[in-house]
Coordinates of C-alpha atoms in Angstrom, one line a residue:
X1 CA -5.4 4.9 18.0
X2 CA -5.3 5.9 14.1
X3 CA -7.7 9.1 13.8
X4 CA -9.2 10.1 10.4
X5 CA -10.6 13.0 9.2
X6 CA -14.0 11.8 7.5
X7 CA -14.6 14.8 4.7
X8 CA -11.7 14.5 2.2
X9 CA -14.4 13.7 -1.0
X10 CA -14.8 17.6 -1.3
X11 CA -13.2 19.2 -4.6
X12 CA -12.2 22.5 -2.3
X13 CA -9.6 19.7 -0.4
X14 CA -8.1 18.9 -3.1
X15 CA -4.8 20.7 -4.2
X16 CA -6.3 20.9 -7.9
X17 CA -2.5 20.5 -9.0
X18 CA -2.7 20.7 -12.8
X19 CA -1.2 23.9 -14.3
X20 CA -2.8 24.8 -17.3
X21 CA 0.1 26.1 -19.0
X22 CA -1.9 28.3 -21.4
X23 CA -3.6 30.5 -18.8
X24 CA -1.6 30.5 -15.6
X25 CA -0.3 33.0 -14.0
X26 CA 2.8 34.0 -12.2
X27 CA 0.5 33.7 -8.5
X28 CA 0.1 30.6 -9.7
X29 CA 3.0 29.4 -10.1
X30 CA 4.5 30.8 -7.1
X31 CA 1.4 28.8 -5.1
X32 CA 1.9 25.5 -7.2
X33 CA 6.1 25.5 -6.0
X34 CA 5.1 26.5 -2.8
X35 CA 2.3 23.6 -2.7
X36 CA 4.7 21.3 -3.9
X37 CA 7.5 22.7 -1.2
X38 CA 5.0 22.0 1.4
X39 CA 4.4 18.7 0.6
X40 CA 7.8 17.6 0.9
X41 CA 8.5 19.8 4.1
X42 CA 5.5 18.1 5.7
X43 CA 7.1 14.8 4.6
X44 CA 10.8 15.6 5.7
X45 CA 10.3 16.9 8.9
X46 CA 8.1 13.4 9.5
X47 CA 11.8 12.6 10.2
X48 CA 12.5 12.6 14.4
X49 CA 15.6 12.9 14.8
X50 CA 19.0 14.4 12.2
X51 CA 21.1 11.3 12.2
X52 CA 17.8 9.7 10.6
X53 CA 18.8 11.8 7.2
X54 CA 21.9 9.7 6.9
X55 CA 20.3 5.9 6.8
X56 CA 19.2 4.1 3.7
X57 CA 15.8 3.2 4.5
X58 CA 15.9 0.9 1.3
X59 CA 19.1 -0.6 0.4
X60 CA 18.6 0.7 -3.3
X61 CA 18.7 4.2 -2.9
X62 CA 20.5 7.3 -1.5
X63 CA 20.0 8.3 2.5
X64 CA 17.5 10.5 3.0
X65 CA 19.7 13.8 3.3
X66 CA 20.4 13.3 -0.5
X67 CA 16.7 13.8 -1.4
X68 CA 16.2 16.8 1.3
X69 CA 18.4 18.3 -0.6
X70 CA 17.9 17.0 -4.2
X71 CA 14.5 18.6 -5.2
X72 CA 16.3 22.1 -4.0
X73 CA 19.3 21.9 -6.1
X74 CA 17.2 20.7 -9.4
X75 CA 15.2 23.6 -9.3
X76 CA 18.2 25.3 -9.3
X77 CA 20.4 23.5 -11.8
X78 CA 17.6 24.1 -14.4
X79 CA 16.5 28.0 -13.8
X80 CA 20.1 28.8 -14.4
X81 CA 20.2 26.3 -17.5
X82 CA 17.3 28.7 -18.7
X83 CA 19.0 31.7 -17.9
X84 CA 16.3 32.5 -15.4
X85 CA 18.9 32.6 -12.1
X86 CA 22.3 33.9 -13.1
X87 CA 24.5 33.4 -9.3
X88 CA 24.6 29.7 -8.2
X89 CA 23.8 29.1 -4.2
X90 CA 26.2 26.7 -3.3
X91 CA 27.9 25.3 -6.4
X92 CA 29.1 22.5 -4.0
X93 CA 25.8 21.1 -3.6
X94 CA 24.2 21.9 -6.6
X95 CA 26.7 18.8 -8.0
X96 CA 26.4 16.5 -4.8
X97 CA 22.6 16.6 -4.8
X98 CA 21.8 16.9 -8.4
X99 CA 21.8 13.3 -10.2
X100 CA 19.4 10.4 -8.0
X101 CA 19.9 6.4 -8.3
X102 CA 18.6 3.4 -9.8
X103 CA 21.5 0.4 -9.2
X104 CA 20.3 -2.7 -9.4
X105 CA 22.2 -4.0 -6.6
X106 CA 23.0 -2.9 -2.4
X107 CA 26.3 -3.1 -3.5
X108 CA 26.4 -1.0 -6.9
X109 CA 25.1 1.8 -4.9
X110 CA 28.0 1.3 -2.2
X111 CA 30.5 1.8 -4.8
X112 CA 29.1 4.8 -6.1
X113 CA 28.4 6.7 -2.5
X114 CA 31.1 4.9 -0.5
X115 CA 33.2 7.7 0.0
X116 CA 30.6 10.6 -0.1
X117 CA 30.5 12.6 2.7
X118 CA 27.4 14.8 3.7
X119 CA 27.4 17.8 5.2
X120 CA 25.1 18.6 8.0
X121 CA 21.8 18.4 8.1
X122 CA 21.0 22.1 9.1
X123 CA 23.0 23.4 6.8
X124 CA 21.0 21.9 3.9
X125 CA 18.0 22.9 5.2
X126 CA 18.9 26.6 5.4
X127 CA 20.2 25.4 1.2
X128 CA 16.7 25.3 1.2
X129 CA 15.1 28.3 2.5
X130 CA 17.6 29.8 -0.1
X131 CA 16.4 28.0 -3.1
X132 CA 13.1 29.1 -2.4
X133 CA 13.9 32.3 -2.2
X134 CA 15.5 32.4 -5.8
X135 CA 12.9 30.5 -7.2
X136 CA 10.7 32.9 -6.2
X137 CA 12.6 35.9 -6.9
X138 CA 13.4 34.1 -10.7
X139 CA 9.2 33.9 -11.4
X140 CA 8.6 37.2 -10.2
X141 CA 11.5 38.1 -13.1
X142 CA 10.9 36.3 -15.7
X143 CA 8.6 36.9 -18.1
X144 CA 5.2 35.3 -18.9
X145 CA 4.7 35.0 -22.8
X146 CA 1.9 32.5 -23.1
X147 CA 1.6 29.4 -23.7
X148 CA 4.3 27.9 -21.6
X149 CA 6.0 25.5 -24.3
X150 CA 8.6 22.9 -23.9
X151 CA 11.7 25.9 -25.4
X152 CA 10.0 28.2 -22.7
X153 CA 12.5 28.9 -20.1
X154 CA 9.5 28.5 -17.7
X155 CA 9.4 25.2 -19.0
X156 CA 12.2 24.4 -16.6
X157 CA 10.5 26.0 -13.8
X158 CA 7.4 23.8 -13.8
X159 CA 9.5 20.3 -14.8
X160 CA 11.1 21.8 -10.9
X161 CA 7.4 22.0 -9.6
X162 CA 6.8 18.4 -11.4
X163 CA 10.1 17.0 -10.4
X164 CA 9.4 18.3 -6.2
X165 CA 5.8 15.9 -6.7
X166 CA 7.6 13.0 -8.0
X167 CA 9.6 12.9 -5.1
X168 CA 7.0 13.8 -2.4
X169 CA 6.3 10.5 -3.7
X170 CA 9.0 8.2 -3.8
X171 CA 10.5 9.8 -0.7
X172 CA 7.7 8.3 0.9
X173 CA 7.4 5.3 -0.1
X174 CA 11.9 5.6 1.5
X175 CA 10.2 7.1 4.6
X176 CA 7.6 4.4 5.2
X177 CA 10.5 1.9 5.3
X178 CA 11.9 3.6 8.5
X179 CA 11.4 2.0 11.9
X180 CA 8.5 3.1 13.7
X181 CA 10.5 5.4 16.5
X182 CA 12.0 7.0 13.3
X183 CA 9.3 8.9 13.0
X184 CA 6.2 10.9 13.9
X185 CA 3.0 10.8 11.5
X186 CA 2.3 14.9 11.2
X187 CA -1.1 16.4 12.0
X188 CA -2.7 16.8 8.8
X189 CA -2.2 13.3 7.6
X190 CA -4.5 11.7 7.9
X191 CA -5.4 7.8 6.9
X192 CA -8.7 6.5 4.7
X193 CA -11.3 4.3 6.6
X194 CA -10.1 1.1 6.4
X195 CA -13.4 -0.3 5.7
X196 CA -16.9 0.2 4.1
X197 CA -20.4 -1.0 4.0
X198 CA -19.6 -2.9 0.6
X199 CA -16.9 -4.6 2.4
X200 CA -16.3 -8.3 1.2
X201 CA -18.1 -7.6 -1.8
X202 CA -17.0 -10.1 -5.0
X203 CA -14.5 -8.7 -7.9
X204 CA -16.2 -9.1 -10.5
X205 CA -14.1 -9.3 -13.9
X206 CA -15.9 -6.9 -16.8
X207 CA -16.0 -6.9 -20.2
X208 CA -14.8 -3.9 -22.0
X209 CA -15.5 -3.6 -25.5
X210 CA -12.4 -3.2 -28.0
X211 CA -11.8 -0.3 -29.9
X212 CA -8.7 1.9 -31.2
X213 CA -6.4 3.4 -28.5
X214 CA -4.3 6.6 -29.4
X215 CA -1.5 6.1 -26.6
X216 CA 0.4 9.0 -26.1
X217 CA 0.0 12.7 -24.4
X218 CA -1.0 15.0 -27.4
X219 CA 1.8 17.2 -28.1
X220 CA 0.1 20.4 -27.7
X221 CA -1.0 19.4 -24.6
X222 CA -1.9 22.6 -22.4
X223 CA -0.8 20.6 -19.2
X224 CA 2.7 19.8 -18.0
X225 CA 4.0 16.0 -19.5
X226 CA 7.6 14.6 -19.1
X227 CA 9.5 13.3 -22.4
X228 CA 8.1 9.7 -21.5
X229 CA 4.4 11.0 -21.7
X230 CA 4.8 11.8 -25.7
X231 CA 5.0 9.7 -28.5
X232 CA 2.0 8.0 -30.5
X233 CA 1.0 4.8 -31.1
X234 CA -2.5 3.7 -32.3
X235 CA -3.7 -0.1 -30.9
X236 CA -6.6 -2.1 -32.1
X237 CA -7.7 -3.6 -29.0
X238 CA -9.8 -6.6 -28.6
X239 CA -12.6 -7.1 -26.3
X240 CA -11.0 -8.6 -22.9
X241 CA -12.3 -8.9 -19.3
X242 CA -10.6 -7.1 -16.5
X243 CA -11.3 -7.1 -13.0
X244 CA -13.7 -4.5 -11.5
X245 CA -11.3 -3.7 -8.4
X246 CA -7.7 -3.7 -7.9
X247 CA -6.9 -7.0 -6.0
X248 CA -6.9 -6.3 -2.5
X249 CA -5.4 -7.1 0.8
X250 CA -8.3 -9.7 1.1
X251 CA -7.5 -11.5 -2.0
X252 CA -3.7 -11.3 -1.9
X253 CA -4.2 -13.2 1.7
X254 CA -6.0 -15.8 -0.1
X255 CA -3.1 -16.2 -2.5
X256 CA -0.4 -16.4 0.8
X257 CA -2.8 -18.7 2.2
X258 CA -2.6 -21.2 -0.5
X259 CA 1.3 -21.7 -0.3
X260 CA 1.7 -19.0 -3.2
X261 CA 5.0 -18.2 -1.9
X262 CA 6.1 -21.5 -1.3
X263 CA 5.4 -23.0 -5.2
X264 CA 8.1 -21.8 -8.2
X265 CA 5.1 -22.5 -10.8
X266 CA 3.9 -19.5 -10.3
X267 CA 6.8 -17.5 -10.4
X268 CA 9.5 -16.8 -13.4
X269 CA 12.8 -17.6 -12.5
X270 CA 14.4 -13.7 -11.5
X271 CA 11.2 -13.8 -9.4
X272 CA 11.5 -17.1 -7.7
X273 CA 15.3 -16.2 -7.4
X274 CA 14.3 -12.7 -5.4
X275 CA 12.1 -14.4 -3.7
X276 CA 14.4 -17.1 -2.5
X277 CA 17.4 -14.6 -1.6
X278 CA 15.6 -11.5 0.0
X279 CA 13.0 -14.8 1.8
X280 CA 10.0 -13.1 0.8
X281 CA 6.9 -14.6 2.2
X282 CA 4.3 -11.1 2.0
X283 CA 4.0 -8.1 0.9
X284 CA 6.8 -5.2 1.7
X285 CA 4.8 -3.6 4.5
X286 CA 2.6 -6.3 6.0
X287 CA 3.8 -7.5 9.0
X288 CA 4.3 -11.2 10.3
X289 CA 2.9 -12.1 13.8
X290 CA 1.7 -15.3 15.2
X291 CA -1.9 -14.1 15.1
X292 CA -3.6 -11.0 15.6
X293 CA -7.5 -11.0 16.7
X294 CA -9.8 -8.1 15.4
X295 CA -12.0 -6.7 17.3
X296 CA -15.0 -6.4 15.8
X297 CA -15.8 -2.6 17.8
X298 CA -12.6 -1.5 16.2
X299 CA -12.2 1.1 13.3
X300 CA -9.3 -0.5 12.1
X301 CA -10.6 -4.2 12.2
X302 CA -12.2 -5.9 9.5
X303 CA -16.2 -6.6 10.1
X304 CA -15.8 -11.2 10.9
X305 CA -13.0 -10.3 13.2
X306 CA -10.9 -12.7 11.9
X307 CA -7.7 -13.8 12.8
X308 CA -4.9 -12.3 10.8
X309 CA -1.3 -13.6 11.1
X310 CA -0.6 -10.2 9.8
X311 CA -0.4 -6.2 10.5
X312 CA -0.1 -3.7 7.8
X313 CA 2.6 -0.8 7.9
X314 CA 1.2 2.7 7.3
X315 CA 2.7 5.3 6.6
X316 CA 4.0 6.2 10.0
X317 CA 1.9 3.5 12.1
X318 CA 1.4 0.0 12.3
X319 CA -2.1 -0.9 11.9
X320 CA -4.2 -4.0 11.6
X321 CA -4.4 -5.7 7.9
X322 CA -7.0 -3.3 6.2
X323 CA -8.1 -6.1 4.2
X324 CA -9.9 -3.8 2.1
X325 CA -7.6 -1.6 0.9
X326 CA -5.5 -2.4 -2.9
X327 CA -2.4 -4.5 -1.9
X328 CA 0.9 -3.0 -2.7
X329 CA 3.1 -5.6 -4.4
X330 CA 6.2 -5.9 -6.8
X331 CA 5.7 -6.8 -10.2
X332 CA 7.3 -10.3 -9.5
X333 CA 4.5 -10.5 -6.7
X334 CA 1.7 -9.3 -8.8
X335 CA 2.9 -11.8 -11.7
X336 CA 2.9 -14.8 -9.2
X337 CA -0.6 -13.9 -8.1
X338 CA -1.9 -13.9 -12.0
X339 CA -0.4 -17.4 -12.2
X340 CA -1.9 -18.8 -9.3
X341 CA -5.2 -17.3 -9.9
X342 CA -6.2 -19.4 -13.1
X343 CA -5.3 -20.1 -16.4
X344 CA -5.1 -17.0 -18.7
X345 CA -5.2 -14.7 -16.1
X346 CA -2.3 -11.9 -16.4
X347 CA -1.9 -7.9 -16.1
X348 CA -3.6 -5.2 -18.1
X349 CA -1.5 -3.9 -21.5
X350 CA -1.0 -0.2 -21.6
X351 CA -3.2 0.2 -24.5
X352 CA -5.7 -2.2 -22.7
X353 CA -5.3 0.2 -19.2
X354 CA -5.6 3.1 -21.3
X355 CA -9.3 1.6 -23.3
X356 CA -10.6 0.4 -19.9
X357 CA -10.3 4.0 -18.6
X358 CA -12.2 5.3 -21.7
X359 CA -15.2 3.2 -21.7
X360 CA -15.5 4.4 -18.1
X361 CA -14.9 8.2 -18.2
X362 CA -17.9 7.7 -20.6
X363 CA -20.4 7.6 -17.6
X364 CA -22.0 10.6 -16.7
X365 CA -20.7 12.5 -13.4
X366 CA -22.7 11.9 -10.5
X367 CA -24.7 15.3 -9.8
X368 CA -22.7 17.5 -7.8
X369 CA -19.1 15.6 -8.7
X370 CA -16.9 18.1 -10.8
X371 CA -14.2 17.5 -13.3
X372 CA -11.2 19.5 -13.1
X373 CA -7.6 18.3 -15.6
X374 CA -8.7 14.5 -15.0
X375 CA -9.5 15.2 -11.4
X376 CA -12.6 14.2 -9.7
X377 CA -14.1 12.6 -6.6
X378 CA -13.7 9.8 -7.9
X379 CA -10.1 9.1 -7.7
X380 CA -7.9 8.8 -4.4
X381 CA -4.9 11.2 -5.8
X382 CA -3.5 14.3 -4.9
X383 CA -3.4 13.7 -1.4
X384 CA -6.8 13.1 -0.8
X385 CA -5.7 11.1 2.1
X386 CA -2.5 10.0 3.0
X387 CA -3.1 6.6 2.4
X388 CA -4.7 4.0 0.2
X389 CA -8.6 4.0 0.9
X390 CA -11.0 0.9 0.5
X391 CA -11.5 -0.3 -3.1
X392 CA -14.3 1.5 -5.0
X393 CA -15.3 3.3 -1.9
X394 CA -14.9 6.8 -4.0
X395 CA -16.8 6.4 -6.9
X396 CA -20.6 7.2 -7.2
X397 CA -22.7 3.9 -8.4
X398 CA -23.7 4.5 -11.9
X399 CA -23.4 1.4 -13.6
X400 CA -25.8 0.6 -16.6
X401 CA -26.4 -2.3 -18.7
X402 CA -24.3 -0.9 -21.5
X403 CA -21.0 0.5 -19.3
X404 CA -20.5 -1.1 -15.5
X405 CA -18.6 0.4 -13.1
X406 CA -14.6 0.0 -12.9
X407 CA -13.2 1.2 -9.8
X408 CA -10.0 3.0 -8.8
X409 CA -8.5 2.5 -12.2
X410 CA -6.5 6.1 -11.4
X411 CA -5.0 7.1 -7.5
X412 CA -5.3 5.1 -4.8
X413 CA -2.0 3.2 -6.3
X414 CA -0.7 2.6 -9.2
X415 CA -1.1 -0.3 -11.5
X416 CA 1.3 -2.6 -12.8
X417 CA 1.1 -3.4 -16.3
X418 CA 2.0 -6.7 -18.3
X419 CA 4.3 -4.1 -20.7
X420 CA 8.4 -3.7 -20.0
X421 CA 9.3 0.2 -20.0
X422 CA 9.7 1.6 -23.4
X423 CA 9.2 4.8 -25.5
X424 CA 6.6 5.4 -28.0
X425 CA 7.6 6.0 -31.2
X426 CA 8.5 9.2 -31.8
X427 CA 10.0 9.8 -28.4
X428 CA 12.6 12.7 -28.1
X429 CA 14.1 13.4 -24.9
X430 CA 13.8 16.8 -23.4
X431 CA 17.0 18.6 -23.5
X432 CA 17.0 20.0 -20.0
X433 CA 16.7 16.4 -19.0
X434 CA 18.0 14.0 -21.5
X435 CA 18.5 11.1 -18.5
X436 CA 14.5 11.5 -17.2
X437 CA 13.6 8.2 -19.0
X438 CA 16.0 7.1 -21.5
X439 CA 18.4 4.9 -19.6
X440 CA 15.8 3.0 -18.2
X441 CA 15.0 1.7 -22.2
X442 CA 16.5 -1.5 -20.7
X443 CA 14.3 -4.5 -20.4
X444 CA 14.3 -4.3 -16.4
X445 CA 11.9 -1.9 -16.1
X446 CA 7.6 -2.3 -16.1
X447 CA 5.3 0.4 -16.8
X448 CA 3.2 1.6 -14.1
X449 CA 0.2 3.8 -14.4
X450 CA -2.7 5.6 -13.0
X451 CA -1.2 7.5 -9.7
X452 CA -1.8 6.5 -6.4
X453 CA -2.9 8.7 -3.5
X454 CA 0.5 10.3 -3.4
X455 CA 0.4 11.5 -6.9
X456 CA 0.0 15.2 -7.9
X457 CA 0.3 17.1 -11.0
X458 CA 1.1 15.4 -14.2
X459 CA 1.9 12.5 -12.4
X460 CA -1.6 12.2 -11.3
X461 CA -2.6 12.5 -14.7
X462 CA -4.0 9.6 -17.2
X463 CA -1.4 10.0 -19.5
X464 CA 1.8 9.7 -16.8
X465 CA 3.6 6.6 -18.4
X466 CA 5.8 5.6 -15.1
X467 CA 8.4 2.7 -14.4
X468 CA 10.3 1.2 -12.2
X469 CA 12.1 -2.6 -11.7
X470 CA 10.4 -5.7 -11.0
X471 CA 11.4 -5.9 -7.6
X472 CA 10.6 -2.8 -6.2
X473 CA 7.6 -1.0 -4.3
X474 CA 6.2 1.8 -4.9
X475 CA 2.5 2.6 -3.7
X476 CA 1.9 0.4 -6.7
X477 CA -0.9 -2.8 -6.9
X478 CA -2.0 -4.2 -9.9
X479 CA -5.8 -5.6 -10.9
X480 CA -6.2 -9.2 -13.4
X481 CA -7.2 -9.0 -17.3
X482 CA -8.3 -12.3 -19.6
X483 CA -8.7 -12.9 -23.0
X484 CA -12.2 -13.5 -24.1
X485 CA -12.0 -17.0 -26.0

């Protein structure tokens, strides 16, 4: 049985995760690393047994020990790089754990770990509770001249905070990969409704008026960016029709349904040839049974009790297909779909993303809705819930006849964009991380924005420009855009 905790719309649940880095304080900071800490703690100790640190949930990316100790040993690495910690910990580890992976390849990433050996699980935990301690000994010593700048040494500090949220994040997305009996969903997780009363209801596509997009995070900014974030570039941007939800479960089953999988025309040849290798058929984490019948009495089931030749893996559970809910896809996927769906039919642009959200953050809040650094009710982020929720079950209905309604264009998951992964012009790497984003100026990568539910901080923010390759999931969907002829 999957309980849910039905109030998580109020603003006091929400970890209100923005540091306003003209203002805060040294409390605050010590309670934003120690938010951040938690989060990944709660995550990590999801884990049931300690030989499940050393397995490779996905084939692409370290075993899990790596990144219990990785966020530890980057907090570390940078406060002495400031000068704010002068005595390493465990100089050992602060080189093993420091640098993550992106290989394009199973076997890229055996030649690079092959003949790593980790040390005990334990012992990187205490690492741990020693890290924290510095960290908290180095804010209490350091000194607070305000604004926090990108040459402050705190500057290093809070790219640790934001660095521990990223990989809350995609530590997840590793730890959802692991069997079932790997692991134990903690208390205070819990999952979104998997359905509403405005189930079923049609995705409309809507017209949003063009206009001039400034892309790029200001650069004097009072809130926390990474080196991706800045940059400008101003876009005249037509008048185009986008899809008032992202596409969901629902609509992705019609697609499967249809032989999407099964037809090349819809795919480009890297995708057909992923899909052909790895024999993809569905999404990463729905599950393929003969047929599953819904009960119509369950909170889990979808209201025609239909019959689903698929399950949907949560988090930590397997659950019935929340039909509902935005489906999580690769770009490949996501691309595929576009095809299928009808002629002219493709992703948003970033510029296109970034107008969209505009026109809508026009609207009036809802009484009694607040606005806090780009967080509101109306968005499934910061950990609202520890899952996706139904589509446009968040936002208040305001629509008018001059702006309608565009749901869950931030949180809930990201969005897959039509553009490959590159800087804005003007981008400068930041020179406490010079690798954050620049080796990934490589054609491979797509942009990705919005948040999902397990985004906090900056990455929950609307100027987070994130990436990642084609093939690969990350909490991420995607919604349709057309030209208007």
């Amino acid at each position: 049985m999957i309980t849910q905790t039905p109030d998580r719309t109020s603003s006091d649940r929400l970890l209100k995760s923005i540091i306003q880095l003209d203002k805060v304080s040294k409390n605050e900071l010590l309670s934003c690393v120690e938010q951040a800490w938690q989060l990944e703690e709660r995550l990590m100790r999801s884990l049931t047994s300690a030989d499940t640190f050393y397995l490779n949930p996905d084939p692409l990316r370290n075993p899990l020990i790596f990144y219990l100790g990785h966020s530890a040993v980057f907090y570390i690495n940078k406060l002495i790089r400031v000068g704010l910690l002068e005595q390493r910990i465990n100089p050992h580890y602060e080189v093993l754990f420091e640098i993550g992976v992106d290989p394009s390849t199973p076997e890229e990433l055996t030649t690079a770990t092959q003949h790593i050996e980790w040390p005990d699980v334990e012992a990187v935990w205490q690492y741990r509770t020693k890290a924290r301690e510095a960290i908290a000994q180095a804010i209490q010593q350091a000194p607070l001249d305000l604004p926090i700048q990108p040459q402050h040494p705190l500057w290093g500090l809070v790219m640790g905070i934001e660095h521990s949220r990223i990989h809350f994040e995609t530590s997840s997305m590793l730890i959802r990969q692991l069997p079932l009996d790997r692991v134990q969903r903690p208390q205070d997780w819990p999952y979104a409704p998997t359905q509403t009363h405005n189930a079923s209801r049609p995705n409309s596509m809507v017209m949003i008026t063009g206009g001039t997009v400034n892309l790029g995070k200001p650069a004097d900014s009072s809130t926390y960016g990474w080196d991706i974030d800045y940059g400008q570039r101003t876009v005249e941007v037509e008048s185009f029709l986008v899809s008032q939800y992202p596409i969901t479960n629902r609509e992705f089953l019609a697609f499967i349904e249809a032989g999407g999988y099964e037809n090349p025309e819809y795919w480009s040849p890297a995708a057909w040839d992923w899909r052909q290798r790895h024999e993809i058929q569905h999404p990463k984490f729905w599950r393929s049974l003969s047929s599953i019948s819904l009960s119509a009495n369950s909170p889990n089931s979808s209201a025609s009790a239909e019959a689903l030749p698929y399950r949907y893996r949560a988090m930590f559970d397997e659950i019935d297909l929340p039909l509902d809910w935005p489906v999580e896809v690769t770009h490949y996927e996501a691309m595929a779909f576009c095809r299928w769906k009808g002629e002219g039919d493709r992703l948003l642009t970033e510029a296109e993303w970034q107008r969209a959200v505009t026109v809508q953050e026009q609207r009036p809040l809802a009484q009694g809705d607040s606005s806090t650094d780009g967080y509101n009710n109306d968005y499934n982020l910061d950990f609202k819930w520890g899952s996706p929720c139904p589509v446009g079950s968040l936002a208040p209905q305001t629509a008018t006849a001059d702006i309608a309604d565009i749901y869950d264009l931030r949180g809930n998951v990201w969005e897959w964009l039509g553009d490959v992964f590159a800087p804005l012009p003007g981008f400068q790497p930041h020179y406490l991380y010079e690798d954050y984003s620049m080796p990934f100026f490589d054609d491979q990568h797509y942009l990705m924005v919005g948040g999902s539910w397990a985004s906090t901080g900056s990455y929950g923010s609307r100027s987070c420009r994130n990436w990642f390759r084609p093939y690969f999931p990350q909490h991420v969907g995607f919604r349709i855009a057309h030209d208007i002829d």
